[in-house]
Amino acid sequence: MDKFQEAFDEIIEKDLKVEPRDWMPEEYRKTLIRQVSQHAHSEVIGMQPEGNWLLRAPSLRAKQVLLAKIQDEAGHGLYLYSVAETLGISRAETIEQLHQGKAKYSSIFNYPTLTWADIGAVGWLVDGAAIINQVSLQRTSYGPYSRAMVKICKEESFHQRQGYEIMCQMAFGTPEQKEMAQDALNRFWEPSLMMFGPHDADSVHKGQSMAWKIKRESNDHLRQRFIDRTVAQAEYLGLTIPDPNLKFNEETGHYETSPFNWDEFWNVVKGNGPCNTQRLDHHKRAHENGAWVREAAAAYAAKTENKVA
Amino acid sequence: MESGDKVWEVFVQKKSGLPFKHVGNVHAYDKKMAVQNARDLYTRRGEGRELWVVPTSEIVSVPLDDADAFFDPSEDKPYRHATFYEIPDGVKHL
Amino acid sequence: MKITIENKEAKFLLRIADTALILGQRVAELCSNGPFLEEDIAQSNISLDLFGRAEELYKIIAKIEGDKYTADDYVFHRNEREYFNLKLVEQPNEDFAWTIARQYMHDVYVQEVFSQFQSSSNEELAGLSAKVLKEIRYSYLHSKDWMMRLGLGTEESHRRLQDAVSHLRKFVEEIFNWDELDREYYQDCDKIKSNWESEVNATLDACNITREDIPSQSMRDYRDGFHSEHIGHLLSIMQYLPRAYPDAKW
């Protein structure tokens, strides 16, 4: 074994961090680029379903909170694009891959936010699931990714609460509001659980990712943690989890659920969900509409900035 | 492919008396935009009282192949640390 | 709910509050639509400052009016003719040049407005102004820098900025058609106008934008609740939920 591989293995073995200039196996780099860019795009595309209600937020408070939250998602996208850049891929390239359909983003954002209660459900369930995943990723073996996760987790601590606060207002509001809350839970429950990815037995990249400590806990493990935490939160709201087979297993200490509709999951991943085209088109359009602005900024800088080197 | 935007490393001082700390980077097309983008990305929660940005391309690193030569020689010089020295029991304020 | 406003000072402040709110709503439209992500974040910050400012002003108005209504009532339960924002700020984001030109002209104006409020006899307003002036200063720097970039950037950006400025300047005249309320609550109306003109003229010169002659406009004054058609669409989106579910609490 060559000395580079040996040094890398030692970093992983001893739970140290791999840094950008350290030697790393090409597959490790590729796996990270795929995961980090998908994560970055998820933050950025995730701005859209929430942005759908930004201009209709029903109070000044809700408006400011939602805008601050979406703004955070943009910032988290930036942190993650920056991590991808340390792996040798520029932001422009990463965005290009998104536009060409080569890079993915979390499939959950292909679902529409139909009512204001959906903004509650997205914060409570979608951010809730994302946070469980991101807390686990704070211990990922790639230094810049790990540091980005620490910062993101810190900033996102208010996101899930914001969502749950809306769920409380809706669930304890008028009958119409409660109905909207239940409907939002019905539609977002299963897609949120599938955010953690395929079952461990069916997960393509799982083995190597775990061995390299890019991923620290398995999909099923994280998903179970989310379910166990969320059921009681739904009960407090007086809402029903839309799964007739949901039950607590005294022996394992965990909730059990019905099998998920993986056919739908894969079909949405493939591009056939309710909003896939819309989301991508929105991003492309904003990018294209901004081209002349970026060109102007570049031209102005070329005229006015002191040339360095 | 577009060009013209540069990457800038961002350093923030949270309070007077504290050192500037590297917090990450931003993309920007010119200097003024770089400090503004850094302000908007890294000091939205009262994290800053002062801010520096510097083009990433201007940062000089130790050559990768020579990292061992730069850093390893300091590892066998324990006499630079206070714990290296033995002080008789009972002697104070050293 | 039919909102009425009795007090003169409240009526006057409503103009300032509405202008902040409506511009905040317009700028929020940039969210996820910015020319690049850093600028998206910058625009969100500007919007947040405007919403925060509007909220504080509505609270001051509510207090003057004896707390008959909340800040949210003022926002969500008034119709087109009961809004008193500058027409300038309800103009749409036709492109980024409109966004910037509108923001810049607004920022220069409110910088003058809140400078004068600092010595207002209303202590809350004077206190708020100190905080608000910092936000405005930042937004002003941001929008002015972009005026320069667009004006001196490329041919296309120059043309777009010129178009935006020429359109939006039609909505400037009314800003300075002072009425009695203005004269009562500003220390010096003329100074607002002269400072605005010298600052804006200098910037337009610097970024190579021409001030075409604009004939006097017959569009009726924002002080009487006159608007462009854009306001109705903006309000119907903004007020949808409280209007559709009048019994709900949010």
XYZ file of C-alpha atoms in Angstrom:
653
model
C 0.000 0.000 0.000
C 1.434 3.401 -0.865
C 2.169 5.970 1.798
C -0.608 8.328 0.649
C -3.292 5.684 0.996
C -1.818 4.757 4.348
C -1.952 8.331 5.618
C -5.555 8.664 4.437
C -6.576 5.391 6.072
C -5.016 6.537 9.310
C -7.031 9.771 9.279
C -10.244 7.796 8.818
C -9.269 5.137 11.340
C -8.401 7.676 14.037
C -11.510 9.774 13.419
C -9.453 12.759 12.319
C -10.527 15.060 9.476
C -9.459 14.940 5.856
C -8.510 18.446 4.680
C -8.639 19.799 1.100
C -4.948 19.425 0.366
C -4.620 15.944 1.839
C -4.396 13.063 -0.573
C -7.700 11.269 -0.880
C -8.917 8.391 -3.059
C -10.560 9.650 -6.241
C -13.773 7.818 -5.343
C -13.851 9.535 -1.937
C -13.608 12.892 -3.678
C -16.285 11.977 -6.208
C -18.640 10.648 -3.574
C -18.242 13.849 -1.574
C -18.754 16.087 -4.589
C -21.940 14.206 -5.418
C -23.237 14.392 -1.849
C -22.188 17.983 -1.104
C -23.480 19.397 -4.383
C -26.777 17.567 -3.904
C -26.936 19.021 -0.412
C -26.157 22.536 -1.706
C -28.758 22.341 -4.456
C -31.319 21.093 -1.940
C -30.808 24.204 0.165
C -31.194 26.442 -2.857
C -34.101 24.663 -4.554
C -35.698 24.407 -1.108
C -36.092 28.190 -1.180
C -38.832 27.835 -3.787
C -41.593 25.884 -2.031
C -41.247 28.226 0.951
C -40.871 31.273 -1.241
C -44.215 30.273 -2.719
C -45.854 31.629 0.458
C -43.454 34.421 1.319
C -45.535 37.167 -0.269
C -48.716 35.720 1.272
C -47.481 35.220 4.835
C -50.406 36.183 7.053
C -48.711 38.488 9.558
C -45.751 40.832 9.685
C -44.071 38.455 12.085
C -44.626 35.406 9.884
C -43.363 37.333 6.887
C -40.109 38.335 8.558
C -39.502 34.924 10.091
C -40.092 33.131 6.804
C -37.894 35.528 4.856
C -35.087 35.171 7.389
C -35.432 31.402 7.157
C -35.342 31.267 3.370
C -32.403 33.639 3.448
C -30.617 31.178 5.724
C -31.218 28.418 3.167
C -29.513 30.572 0.542
C -26.605 31.100 2.925
C -26.375 27.377 3.604
C -26.330 26.744 -0.123
C -23.348 29.092 -0.295
C -21.491 27.360 2.534
C -21.971 24.059 0.734
C -20.992 25.314 -2.720
C -17.868 26.557 -1.000
C -17.222 23.055 0.394
C -17.643 21.634 -3.113
C -15.108 24.159 -4.364
C -12.510 22.837 -1.932
C -12.994 19.499 -3.700
C -12.104 21.058 -7.028
C -15.441 21.887 -8.611
C -16.415 25.534 -9.151
C -19.826 26.874 -8.257
C -20.524 27.634 -11.911
C -19.846 23.993 -12.803
C -21.966 22.706 -9.957
C -24.876 24.882 -11.069
C -24.378 23.813 -14.651
C -24.683 20.183 -13.584
C -27.931 21.003 -11.830
C -29.308 22.650 -14.931
C -28.308 19.694 -17.065
C -30.033 17.322 -14.685
C -26.738 15.631 -13.797
C -26.811 16.780 -10.183
C -29.791 16.054 -7.986
C -31.427 17.789 -5.054
C -33.636 16.407 -2.341
C -36.788 15.027 -3.907
C -38.969 16.472 -1.139
C -38.798 19.885 -2.819
C -40.628 18.516 -5.832
C -43.824 18.541 -3.781
C -45.967 21.685 -3.865
C -46.801 23.870 -0.865
C -50.541 24.199 -1.413
C -51.665 25.943 1.763
C -50.080 28.060 4.480
C -50.115 25.000 6.735
C -47.641 23.425 4.349
C -45.133 26.066 5.409
C -45.614 24.775 8.943
C -45.242 21.177 7.809
C -42.131 21.940 5.787
C -40.451 23.595 8.775
C -41.555 20.950 11.236
C -41.072 17.796 9.150
C -38.743 18.622 6.281
C -36.373 20.785 8.311
C -36.780 18.384 11.195
C -35.624 15.487 9.037
C -32.838 17.561 7.493
C -31.578 18.601 10.919
C -31.341 14.996 12.129
C -29.295 14.192 9.072
C -27.129 17.291 9.422
C -26.443 16.810 13.106
C -25.126 13.373 12.238
C -23.029 14.834 9.416
C -21.249 17.192 11.803
C -19.018 14.174 12.414
C -18.337 13.516 8.736
C -14.700 12.804 7.885
C -14.212 15.687 5.427
C -13.134 18.747 7.407
C -14.776 21.552 5.389
C -18.058 19.615 5.158
C -18.017 18.939 8.868
C -17.391 22.601 9.696
C -20.165 23.697 7.341
C -22.544 21.298 9.086
C -21.663 22.692 12.500
C -22.437 26.207 11.319
C -25.596 25.160 9.514
C -26.954 23.210 12.477
C -26.388 26.207 14.714
C -28.239 28.527 12.375
C -31.042 26.107 11.622
C -31.977 25.634 15.220
C -34.842 28.077 14.765
C -36.123 26.606 11.511
C -37.933 23.616 12.880
C -39.384 25.665 15.728
C -40.705 28.184 13.242
C -42.525 25.359 11.454
C -43.896 23.861 14.633
C -45.121 27.263 15.767
C -47.170 27.555 12.586
C -48.492 24.015 13.115
C -49.582 25.033 16.636
C -51.384 28.127 15.345
C -53.142 26.054 12.733
C -53.921 22.980 14.843
C -55.310 25.072 17.699
C -56.989 27.608 15.413
C -60.342 27.494 13.644
C -61.691 24.158 12.358
C -60.653 25.200 8.859
C -57.117 25.865 10.038
C -56.938 22.534 11.812
C -58.144 20.810 8.687
C -55.362 22.486 6.712
C -52.838 21.362 9.317
C -53.998 17.743 9.125
C -53.989 17.862 5.345
C -50.438 19.203 5.341
C -49.304 16.435 7.669
C -51.040 13.867 5.480
C -49.206 15.025 2.406
C -45.764 15.626 3.924
C -45.455 12.703 6.351
C -44.342 9.944 4.047
C -42.232 12.094 1.694
C -40.389 13.406 4.791
C -39.595 9.887 5.929
C -38.310 9.029 2.482
C -35.958 12.030 2.645
C -33.563 9.783 4.564
C -33.126 7.726 1.405
C -33.638 4.059 0.581
C -33.587 1.346 3.221
C -30.090 0.323 4.252
C -30.430 -2.963 2.418
C -31.143 -1.135 -0.869
C -28.739 1.775 -0.508
C -26.173 1.880 -3.318
C -23.461 4.049 -1.783
C -24.002 3.184 1.819
C -21.232 0.679 2.514
C -18.317 2.710 1.213
C -19.678 6.005 2.553
C -19.932 4.540 6.022
C -16.459 2.987 5.790
C -15.017 6.353 4.799
C -17.058 7.981 7.541
C -18.621 10.403 5.088
C -21.925 9.143 6.441
C -21.868 8.344 10.138
C -25.251 6.730 10.640
C -27.385 4.681 8.288
C -30.537 5.906 6.563
C -32.820 3.615 8.545
C -31.200 4.548 11.815
C -31.672 8.275 11.222
C -35.196 7.773 9.912
C -36.150 5.841 13.036
C -34.833 8.622 15.252
C -36.967 11.111 13.353
C -40.123 8.984 13.610
C -39.645 8.401 17.318
C -39.287 12.114 17.982
C -42.053 13.275 15.710
C -44.952 11.057 16.783
C -45.267 12.718 20.179
C -45.073 16.160 18.571
C -48.006 15.253 16.327
C -49.952 13.968 19.316
C -49.468 17.256 21.120
C -50.981 19.024 18.122
C -53.967 16.679 18.185
C -53.155 15.600 14.641
C -53.184 12.071 13.318
C -50.138 10.558 11.658
C -51.486 9.257 8.340
C -50.436 5.653 8.892
C -53.011 3.171 10.243
C -50.221 0.710 11.070
C -48.150 3.105 13.133
C -47.531 1.491 16.505
C -45.064 1.564 19.330
C -43.039 -1.592 19.811
C -42.453 -2.000 23.546
C -39.602 -4.421 23.011
C -37.505 -2.309 20.693
C -38.643 1.008 22.135
C -39.320 2.271 18.613
C -42.312 3.074 16.443
C -43.109 0.824 13.505
C -44.670 2.086 10.285
C -46.286 0.767 7.133
C -43.997 0.150 4.167
C -43.387 3.312 2.180
C -44.398 3.928 -1.384
C -40.931 3.613 -2.883
C -42.296 3.482 -6.428
C -43.498 7.037 -6.008
C -40.215 8.027 -4.401
C -38.134 6.753 -7.315
C -40.496 8.171 -9.861
C -40.211 11.626 -8.291
C -36.419 11.278 -8.113
C -36.447 10.424 -11.819
C -38.142 13.739 -12.536
C -41.805 12.834 -12.588
C -42.985 14.522 -9.408
C -45.515 17.339 -9.169
C -42.980 20.203 -9.387
C -39.699 18.852 -10.810
C -39.850 20.800 -14.042
C -41.151 23.921 -12.334
C -38.328 23.962 -9.774
C -35.578 23.505 -12.305
C -37.109 25.997 -14.737
C -37.426 28.577 -11.971
C -33.754 28.192 -11.098
C -32.654 28.341 -14.736
C -34.812 31.371 -15.404
C -33.441 33.324 -12.440
C -29.926 32.368 -13.484
C -30.490 33.389 -17.099
C -32.252 36.627 -16.145
C -29.274 37.471 -13.975
C -26.692 36.872 -16.705
C -26.569 40.503 -17.848
C -26.208 41.650 -14.229
C -23.269 39.352 -13.636
C -21.718 40.461 -16.906
C -22.127 44.099 -15.902
C -20.511 43.460 -12.525
C -17.616 41.671 -14.199
C -17.164 44.428 -16.779
C -17.301 47.130 -14.114
C -14.753 45.292 -11.992
C -12.451 44.882 -14.975
C -12.599 48.643 -15.539
C -12.220 49.795 -11.969
C -10.416 47.232 -9.833
C -6.661 47.237 -9.607
C -5.453 44.244 -11.472
C -3.728 41.874 -9.121
C -0.958 39.672 -10.481
C -18.700 29.667 -18.951
C -18.850 32.838 -16.939
C -15.919 34.561 -15.418
C -15.264 37.679 -13.467
C -16.392 36.662 -10.017
C -13.642 35.906 -7.580
C -13.562 33.995 -4.347
C -12.684 36.046 -1.261
C -11.774 34.676 2.147
C -13.628 36.314 5.012
C -12.303 37.181 8.464
C -14.551 38.490 11.202
C -13.797 40.130 14.512
C -16.686 39.619 16.865
C -15.752 42.044 19.611
C -12.941 44.441 20.253
C -10.101 42.617 21.940
C -10.744 39.362 20.070
C -8.655 38.181 17.131
C -10.000 38.123 13.598
C -11.215 34.667 12.747
C -11.528 33.008 9.368
C -15.209 32.196 8.858
C -15.423 31.080 5.228
C -15.561 32.687 1.820
C -17.833 34.504 -0.614
C -17.959 35.139 -4.320
C -17.890 38.760 -5.485
C -16.923 40.792 -8.512
C -15.219 43.699 -6.779
C -13.892 44.765 -3.391
C -16.907 46.717 -2.248
C -19.185 43.872 -3.200
C -16.931 41.422 -1.407
C -17.214 43.187 1.956
C -20.947 43.632 1.498
C -21.499 40.003 0.568
C -19.382 38.924 3.507
C -21.387 41.172 5.819
C -24.663 39.738 4.543
C -23.532 36.129 4.722
C -21.486 36.004 7.899
C -22.743 38.718 10.261
C -26.530 38.441 10.153
C -26.697 37.337 13.781
C -24.541 39.981 15.395
C -21.335 38.035 14.807
C -19.277 40.992 13.726
C -17.926 44.402 14.556
C -15.165 44.357 11.955
C -14.568 42.436 8.764
C -11.748 41.700 6.326
C -11.912 40.116 2.918
C -8.960 39.027 0.827
C -8.897 37.404 -2.601
C -8.310 33.691 -2.116
C -5.834 33.779 -4.975
C -3.654 36.152 -2.939
C -3.232 33.735 -0.059
C 0.120 32.020 -0.023
C 0.341 28.497 1.371
C 3.211 26.277 2.294
C 4.123 24.177 -0.759
C 2.268 20.903 -0.441
C 5.358 18.723 -0.914
C 7.263 20.631 1.734
C 4.711 20.575 4.513
C 6.786 18.014 6.436
C 9.867 20.172 6.100
C 8.011 23.195 7.374
C 6.257 21.715 10.355
C 7.906 18.517 11.555
C 11.159 20.085 12.768
C 9.309 21.904 15.535
C 8.025 18.684 17.010
C 11.257 17.701 18.803
C 11.833 21.005 20.572
C 10.021 20.459 23.838
C 12.228 23.067 25.511
C 9.971 25.711 23.995
C 7.141 24.615 26.274
C 6.853 25.483 29.939
C 6.158 21.860 30.882
C 9.703 20.916 29.798
C 11.232 22.412 32.928
C 11.440 20.959 36.385
C 10.903 23.378 39.218
C 11.647 22.379 42.811
C 8.618 21.812 45.012
C 7.634 24.822 46.996
C 8.879 27.419 44.523
C 5.982 29.623 43.500
C 5.078 32.136 40.815
C 7.120 30.511 38.054
C -63.069 45.739 9.638
C -63.057 49.336 8.464
C -59.936 51.095 9.625
C -60.133 54.790 10.283
C -57.332 57.073 11.293
C -58.104 60.204 13.263
C -54.883 61.774 14.350
C -52.916 64.047 12.026
C -49.545 62.697 13.011
C -50.783 59.132 12.517
C -52.028 60.053 9.061
C -48.682 61.539 8.234
C -46.696 58.577 9.560
C -48.879 56.161 7.655
C -47.294 57.459 4.447
C -43.881 56.583 5.726
C -44.953 53.213 7.098
C -46.823 52.214 3.939
C -43.878 53.197 1.780
C -41.591 50.938 3.822
C -44.063 48.048 3.770
C -44.853 48.131 0.066
C -41.203 48.400 -0.896
C -40.410 45.550 1.495
C -42.989 43.416 -0.260
C -41.594 44.309 -3.687
C -38.032 43.534 -2.664
C -39.134 40.222 -1.128
C -40.093 39.171 -4.646
C -36.369 38.930 -5.379
C -36.046 36.004 -2.965
C -34.902 32.968 -5.040
C -34.901 35.232 -8.105
C -31.691 37.181 -7.555
C -28.966 37.397 -10.218
C -26.708 35.315 -7.974
C -27.026 33.900 -4.492
C -25.039 36.512 -2.587
C -27.209 39.256 -4.055
C -30.323 37.236 -3.271
C -29.269 37.308 0.372
C -28.520 41.029 0.208
C -31.983 41.791 -1.163
C -33.594 39.683 1.557
C -31.734 41.728 4.145
C -32.990 44.951 2.623
C -36.523 43.596 2.597
C -36.264 42.494 6.227
C -35.100 45.948 7.264
C -38.077 47.490 5.473
C -40.606 45.125 7.075
C -39.083 45.739 10.472
C -39.227 49.485 9.938
C -42.836 49.331 8.764
C -43.830 47.263 11.782
C -42.261 49.710 14.214
C -43.952 52.627 12.488
C -47.365 50.908 12.543
C -46.882 50.329 16.242
C -46.205 54.021 16.777
C -49.291 54.839 14.712
C -51.364 52.339 16.679
C -50.237 53.928 19.910
C -51.117 57.420 18.742
C -54.526 56.082 17.722
C -55.141 54.627 21.163
C -54.409 51.017 20.182
C -57.663 50.555 18.323
C -55.833 48.405 15.805
C -52.672 46.327 15.671
C -49.829 46.690 13.208
C -51.163 43.645 11.336
C -54.620 45.200 11.087
C -53.134 48.171 9.287
C -51.266 45.880 6.908
C -53.919 43.317 6.101
C -57.207 45.173 6.357
C -56.908 48.306 4.294
C -57.736 48.483 0.614
C -56.064 50.290 -2.271
C -57.442 53.762 -1.554
C -56.558 53.474 2.108
C -52.863 52.906 1.370
C -50.602 55.964 1.224
C -47.279 54.718 -0.089
C -45.220 56.500 -2.736
C -46.114 55.267 -6.202
C -42.405 54.857 -6.784
C -42.150 51.885 -4.442
C -45.102 49.925 -5.799
C -43.542 49.817 -9.273
C -42.684 46.258 -10.280
C -39.310 44.536 -10.581
C -39.267 44.700 -14.366
C -35.627 43.722 -14.165
C -32.743 44.154 -11.734
C -32.116 47.691 -12.997
C -35.633 48.683 -11.889
C -35.025 47.112 -8.524
C -31.798 49.038 -8.053
C -32.955 52.389 -9.433
C -36.139 52.264 -7.349
C -34.174 51.357 -4.235
C -31.569 54.038 -4.775
C -34.084 56.842 -5.301
C -36.020 55.643 -2.289
C -32.957 55.357 -0.076
C -31.831 58.908 -0.786
C -35.320 60.155 0.036
C -35.790 58.274 3.305
C -32.303 59.193 4.408
C -33.515 62.803 4.421
C -36.851 61.887 5.992
C -35.453 59.991 8.947
C -32.655 62.500 9.471
C -35.351 65.054 10.172
C -37.310 62.623 12.360
C -34.321 62.370 14.670
C -35.369 65.657 16.217
C -39.083 64.831 16.230
C -41.006 65.668 19.377
C -42.362 62.112 19.232
C -39.667 60.371 21.238
C -40.388 56.938 19.893
C -40.072 58.171 16.349
C -36.848 59.988 17.167
C -35.485 56.824 18.815
C -36.497 54.612 15.910
C -34.841 56.979 13.458
C -31.377 56.497 14.917
C -31.629 52.754 14.275
C -33.311 53.116 10.916
C -30.728 55.563 9.586
C -28.034 52.902 9.894
C -30.112 50.462 7.868
C -30.808 53.100 5.258
C -27.164 54.039 5.057
C -26.242 50.442 4.308
C -28.990 49.994 1.751
C -27.986 53.288 0.171
C -24.367 52.189 -0.191
C -25.503 48.906 -1.680
C -27.889 50.440 -4.187
C -25.498 53.241 -5.133
C -22.692 50.770 -5.826
C -25.048 48.867 -8.102
C -26.051 52.090 -9.879
C -22.378 52.493 -10.741
C -21.923 48.870 -11.808
C -24.971 48.888 -14.042
C -24.425 52.375 -15.415
C -20.774 51.782 -16.261
C -20.811 48.015 -16.748
C -21.882 46.846 -20.192
C -23.893 48.450 -22.965
C -26.835 46.294 -22.041
C -26.720 47.139 -18.347
C -26.411 50.828 -19.168
C -29.420 50.700 -21.477
C -31.482 48.843 -18.889
C -30.565 51.265 -16.130
C -31.324 54.225 -18.356
C -34.766 52.758 -19.140
C -35.456 52.082 -15.486
C -34.427 55.556 -14.363
C -36.424 57.234 -17.120
C -39.543 55.281 -16.180
C -39.206 55.610 -12.451
C -38.436 59.322 -12.445
C -42.064 59.911 -13.431
C -42.989 58.861 -9.917
C -40.593 61.263 -8.243
C -42.431 64.516 -8.806
C -45.190 63.696 -6.346
C -42.714 63.055 -3.557
C -42.086 66.784 -3.340
C -45.652 68.062 -3.746
C -45.743 68.908 -0.069
C -49.040 69.385 1.734
C -49.894 70.810 5.120
C -49.138 67.603 6.982
C -45.698 67.406 5.459
C -45.000 70.989 6.397
C -46.128 70.354 9.908
C -44.059 67.220 10.566
C -40.904 67.856 8.548
C -38.644 70.594 9.778
C -37.627 71.535 6.279
C -39.423 70.171 3.224
C -37.347 72.135 0.754
C -34.174 70.651 2.133
C -35.460 67.132 1.453
C -35.989 68.042 -2.150
C -32.752 69.927 -2.712
C -30.627 67.278 -1.004
C -32.368 64.550 -2.956
C -31.789 66.303 -6.236
C -28.161 67.130 -5.702
C -27.335 63.613 -4.499
C -29.257 61.821 -7.243
C -28.034 64.143 -9.958
C -24.434 63.596 -8.925
C -24.862 59.829 -8.988
C -26.661 59.796 -12.315
C -23.826 61.876 -13.757
C -21.250 59.570 -12.265
C -22.892 56.469 -13.704
C -23.442 58.087 -17.073
C -27.245 58.125 -16.944
C -29.090 60.963 -18.678
C -31.870 62.904 -16.999
C -34.390 63.165 -19.779
C -36.930 65.954 -19.473
C -40.040 64.651 -17.832
C -43.195 66.668 -18.385
C -45.270 67.456 -15.340
C -47.371 64.396 -14.488
C -51.134 64.313 -14.017
C -51.275 61.169 -11.969
C -52.833 62.515 -8.771
C -51.154 62.391 -5.447
C -50.267 59.405 -3.321
C -51.286 61.465 -0.319
C -54.897 61.041 -1.456
C -54.550 57.289 -1.875
C -53.969 57.369 -5.627
C -51.911 54.568 -7.099
C -50.840 52.771 -10.217
C -52.733 49.571 -10.999
C -49.895 47.522 -9.534
C -51.016 48.162 -5.975
C -54.183 46.081 -6.245
C -52.299 42.988 -7.292
C -49.683 43.484 -4.637
C -52.323 43.848 -1.916
C -54.456 40.963 -3.103
C -51.476 38.642 -2.821
C -50.238 40.083 0.460
C -53.623 40.154 2.187
C -55.002 36.895 0.854
C -54.952 34.775 4.001
C -56.403 37.189 6.573
C -59.045 38.218 4.029
C -59.967 34.633 3.087
C -60.093 33.415 6.700
C -61.336 36.395 8.716
C -61.849 34.318 11.872
C -58.437 32.747 11.881
C -55.550 33.820 14.091
C -52.064 33.647 12.605
